[in-house]
Each structure stands twice: as structure tokens, then as C-alpha cells.
Amino acid sequence: MEKVLDRKIKLIWDFKGQAAAKTAEHYEIHLKEYILNEELKFDTTGYQHLSEMHSIAYLVVAEFEMLQARDDLKPHRGEVYQD
């Protein structure tokens, strides 16, 4: 059984409007920089275009890293990440 602090957490930023797609793609660059600077356990990032006017960028962190990443980066929401 997986221990609670061993879970992966997906931190999500929502971008809306005409520039949402480009903004989400650009934000991923900063998330990758954060991974390197903070030496995070995982290096999973990405972006998704949900519609013409809504895109997201995301970062997957270990649960024990989540509070610090949340405070540093201010994501809009989060969820347990399933591989």
C-alpha cells in the first residue's frame, strides 16, 4: 500500500482567453526551471489545450514537496496524479 507522503501531486495553473495556449506553453518553461533550481524528485511538467480559450500548465511533485511548491508557485488547483 502506498504511503500518503509517497503520492504524486499534480499542481495545475489555468489560463483563459485568447493567449491561453501560448501562456501555458511559456509557463511550462518556468516550471522546468523551478524543478532544476529546487532539485525536485520528479521532472514531470506539461501543458494541455482544453479549448480555444482555456489551457493549463502543470507540474508533478512528490507529496512531501507539495507545500513548498504550492507556496512558491501559487497553483490554481491540484489533484493526486495517476501515472
XYZ file of N, CA and C in Angstrom:
249
model
N 0.834 -1.191 0.000
C 0.000 0.000 0.000
C 0.879 1.255 0.000
N 0.510 2.218 -0.813
C 1.274 3.452 -0.944
C 1.121 4.315 0.311
N 2.246 4.827 0.817
C 2.193 5.732 1.957
C 1.694 7.088 1.481
N 1.028 7.815 2.349
C 0.412 9.083 1.979
C 1.436 10.058 1.393
N 2.591 10.209 2.016
C 3.567 11.188 1.533
C 4.334 10.702 0.313
N 4.062 9.498 -0.161
C 4.698 8.982 -1.367
C 3.880 9.268 -2.625
N 2.692 9.832 -2.455
C 1.857 10.102 -3.624
C 2.463 11.225 -4.476
N 2.082 11.223 -5.746
C 2.459 12.306 -6.645
C 1.281 13.276 -6.726
N 1.586 14.556 -6.689
C 0.562 15.589 -6.731
C 0.774 16.433 -7.993
N -0.292 16.618 -8.736
C -0.261 17.432 -9.955
C -0.775 18.829 -9.613
N 0.112 19.814 -9.672
C -0.254 21.209 -9.448
C -0.622 21.812 -10.798
N -1.727 22.545 -10.838
C -2.300 22.992 -12.113
C -2.528 24.498 -12.111
N -2.155 25.131 -13.222
C -2.416 26.542 -13.455
C -3.342 26.651 -14.656
N -4.441 27.384 -14.489
C -5.409 27.600 -15.568
C -5.133 28.939 -16.244
N -5.177 28.934 -17.560
C -5.030 30.155 -18.342
C -6.222 30.256 -19.279
N -6.842 31.416 -19.284
C -8.041 31.600 -20.098
C -7.900 32.838 -20.968
N -8.577 32.797 -22.099
C -8.548 33.924 -23.022
C -7.823 33.574 -24.304
N -7.691 34.550 -25.161
C -7.096 34.317 -26.480
C -5.634 33.892 -26.405
N -4.920 34.325 -25.383
C -3.497 33.998 -25.253
C -3.251 32.774 -24.377
N -4.300 32.068 -23.994
C -4.165 30.960 -23.041
C -3.174 29.897 -23.498
N -3.235 29.500 -24.752
C -2.360 28.427 -25.245
C -0.893 28.827 -25.147
N -0.562 29.994 -25.651
C 0.834 30.458 -25.615
C 1.308 30.688 -24.184
N 0.425 31.192 -23.344
C 0.798 31.441 -21.955
C 1.097 30.133 -21.229
N 0.272 29.124 -21.425
C 0.500 27.820 -20.790
C 1.808 27.197 -21.272
N 2.068 27.273 -22.559
C 3.316 26.731 -23.102
C 4.521 27.456 -22.514
N 4.433 28.768 -22.393
C 5.539 29.544 -21.831
C 5.711 29.262 -20.342
N 4.624 29.120 -19.625
C 4.702 28.882 -18.191
C 5.416 27.567 -17.889
N 5.260 26.595 -18.782
C 5.953 25.316 -18.567
C 7.463 25.512 -18.507
N 7.990 26.452 -19.265
C 9.434 26.739 -19.224
C 9.842 27.111 -17.801
N 9.047 27.959 -17.162
C 9.358 28.378 -15.793
C 9.217 27.223 -14.802
N 8.280 26.331 -15.045
C 8.132 25.165 -14.175
C 9.360 24.260 -14.281
N 9.888 24.094 -15.479
C 11.100 23.285 -15.657
C 12.289 23.927 -14.953
N 12.371 25.248 -14.997
C 13.437 25.961 -14.282
C 13.306 25.737 -12.779
N 12.083 25.764 -12.282
C 11.842 25.543 -10.855
C 12.307 24.147 -10.444
N 12.018 23.155 -11.260
C 12.453 21.781 -10.970
C 13.966 21.726 -10.789
N 14.686 22.349 -11.700
C 16.156 22.343 -11.627
C 16.652 23.114 -10.409
N 16.097 24.294 -10.178
C 16.550 25.134 -9.064
C 16.286 24.501 -7.712
N 15.162 23.838 -7.579
C 14.760 23.249 -6.291
C 15.135 21.778 -6.164
N 15.695 21.200 -7.230
C 16.106 19.791 -7.242
C 14.963 18.871 -6.802
N 13.834 19.028 -7.480
C 12.653 18.223 -7.146
C 12.857 16.763 -7.522
N 12.100 15.905 -6.875
C 12.203 14.458 -7.077
C 11.789 14.046 -8.492
N 10.762 14.694 -9.047
C 10.259 14.349 -10.379
C 10.476 15.509 -11.340
N 10.481 15.200 -12.622
C 10.649 16.265 -13.627
C 9.494 16.276 -14.630
N 8.317 15.949 -14.138
C 7.142 15.878 -14.999
C 6.425 17.229 -15.044
N 6.352 17.795 -16.241
C 5.602 19.026 -16.480
C 4.845 18.847 -17.785
N 3.995 19.804 -18.084
C 3.313 19.761 -19.364
C 2.304 20.868 -19.476
N 1.624 20.856 -20.594
C 0.518 21.776 -20.812
C -0.509 21.057 -21.664
N -1.747 21.506 -21.553
C -2.843 20.939 -22.343
C -3.744 22.079 -22.776
N -4.198 21.986 -24.008
C -5.147 22.956 -24.524
C -6.534 22.314 -24.428
N -7.326 22.799 -23.491
C -8.627 22.206 -23.223
C -9.690 22.730 -24.176
N -9.518 23.952 -24.621
C -10.401 24.550 -25.619
C -9.653 25.727 -26.241
N -10.291 26.416 -27.146
C -9.659 27.564 -27.791
C -9.315 28.667 -26.794
N -10.066 28.709 -25.693
C -9.901 29.795 -24.728
C -9.466 29.324 -23.338
N -9.061 28.063 -23.201
C -8.671 27.535 -21.888
C -7.555 26.511 -22.051
N -6.417 26.806 -21.433
C -5.284 25.888 -21.421
C -4.764 25.792 -19.996
N -4.056 24.712 -19.732
C -3.444 24.543 -18.412
C -1.961 24.240 -18.578
N -1.209 24.572 -17.547
C 0.170 24.108 -17.382
C 0.176 23.325 -16.073
N 1.055 22.317 -15.975
C 1.078 21.528 -14.749
C 2.476 21.071 -14.394
N 2.641 20.768 -13.124
C 3.890 20.286 -12.548
C 3.531 19.169 -11.592
N 4.234 18.050 -11.672
C 4.010 16.932 -10.757
C 5.127 16.943 -9.717
N 4.715 16.936 -8.446
C 5.680 16.937 -7.345
C 5.384 15.775 -6.413
N 6.390 15.392 -5.645
C 6.169 14.419 -4.570
C 5.350 15.108 -3.489
N 4.519 14.359 -2.816
C 3.635 14.977 -1.824
C 4.412 15.738 -0.756
N 5.586 15.234 -0.361
C 6.359 15.938 0.669
C 6.911 17.272 0.157
N 6.937 17.476 -1.157
C 7.394 18.743 -1.746
C 6.234 19.707 -2.040
N 5.021 19.224 -1.907
C 3.860 19.975 -2.369
C 3.670 21.303 -1.647
N 3.794 21.338 -0.334
C 3.544 22.579 0.400
C 4.504 23.687 -0.028
N 5.780 23.346 -0.149
C 6.759 24.363 -0.561
C 6.491 24.832 -1.989
N 6.238 23.901 -2.890
C 5.955 24.264 -4.284
C 4.677 25.100 -4.368
N 3.672 24.721 -3.602
C 2.416 25.484 -3.591
C 2.654 26.915 -3.126
N 3.403 27.066 -2.042
C 3.660 28.402 -1.511
C 4.517 29.231 -2.472
N 5.472 28.601 -3.130
C 6.355 29.310 -4.060
C 5.642 29.702 -5.351
N 4.838 28.787 -5.887
C 4.323 28.935 -7.254
C 2.846 29.315 -7.353
N 2.097 29.184 -6.285
C 0.690 29.589 -6.245
C -0.173 28.957 -7.357
N -0.222 27.633 -7.422
C -1.082 26.998 -8.434
C -2.550 27.300 -8.161
N -3.359 27.163 -9.183
C -4.789 27.405 -9.036
C -5.505 26.222 -8.394
N -4.960 25.023 -8.608
C -5.587 23.824 -8.046
C -4.592 22.679 -8.101
N -4.969 21.563 -7.521
C -4.116 20.384 -7.518
C -4.958 19.128 -7.437
N -4.336 18.014 -7.756
C -5.013 16.713 -7.673
C -3.963 15.637 -7.536
N -4.385 14.477 -7.044
C -3.469 13.330 -6.975
C -3.194 12.898 -8.407
N -1.919 12.704 -8.727
C -1.506 12.356 -10.084
C -1.478 10.853 -10.252
N -2.082 10.378 -11.322
C -2.055 8.949 -11.657
C -1.187 8.762 -12.891
N -0.157 7.952 -12.773
C 0.737 7.675 -13.925
C -0.018 7.065 -15.070
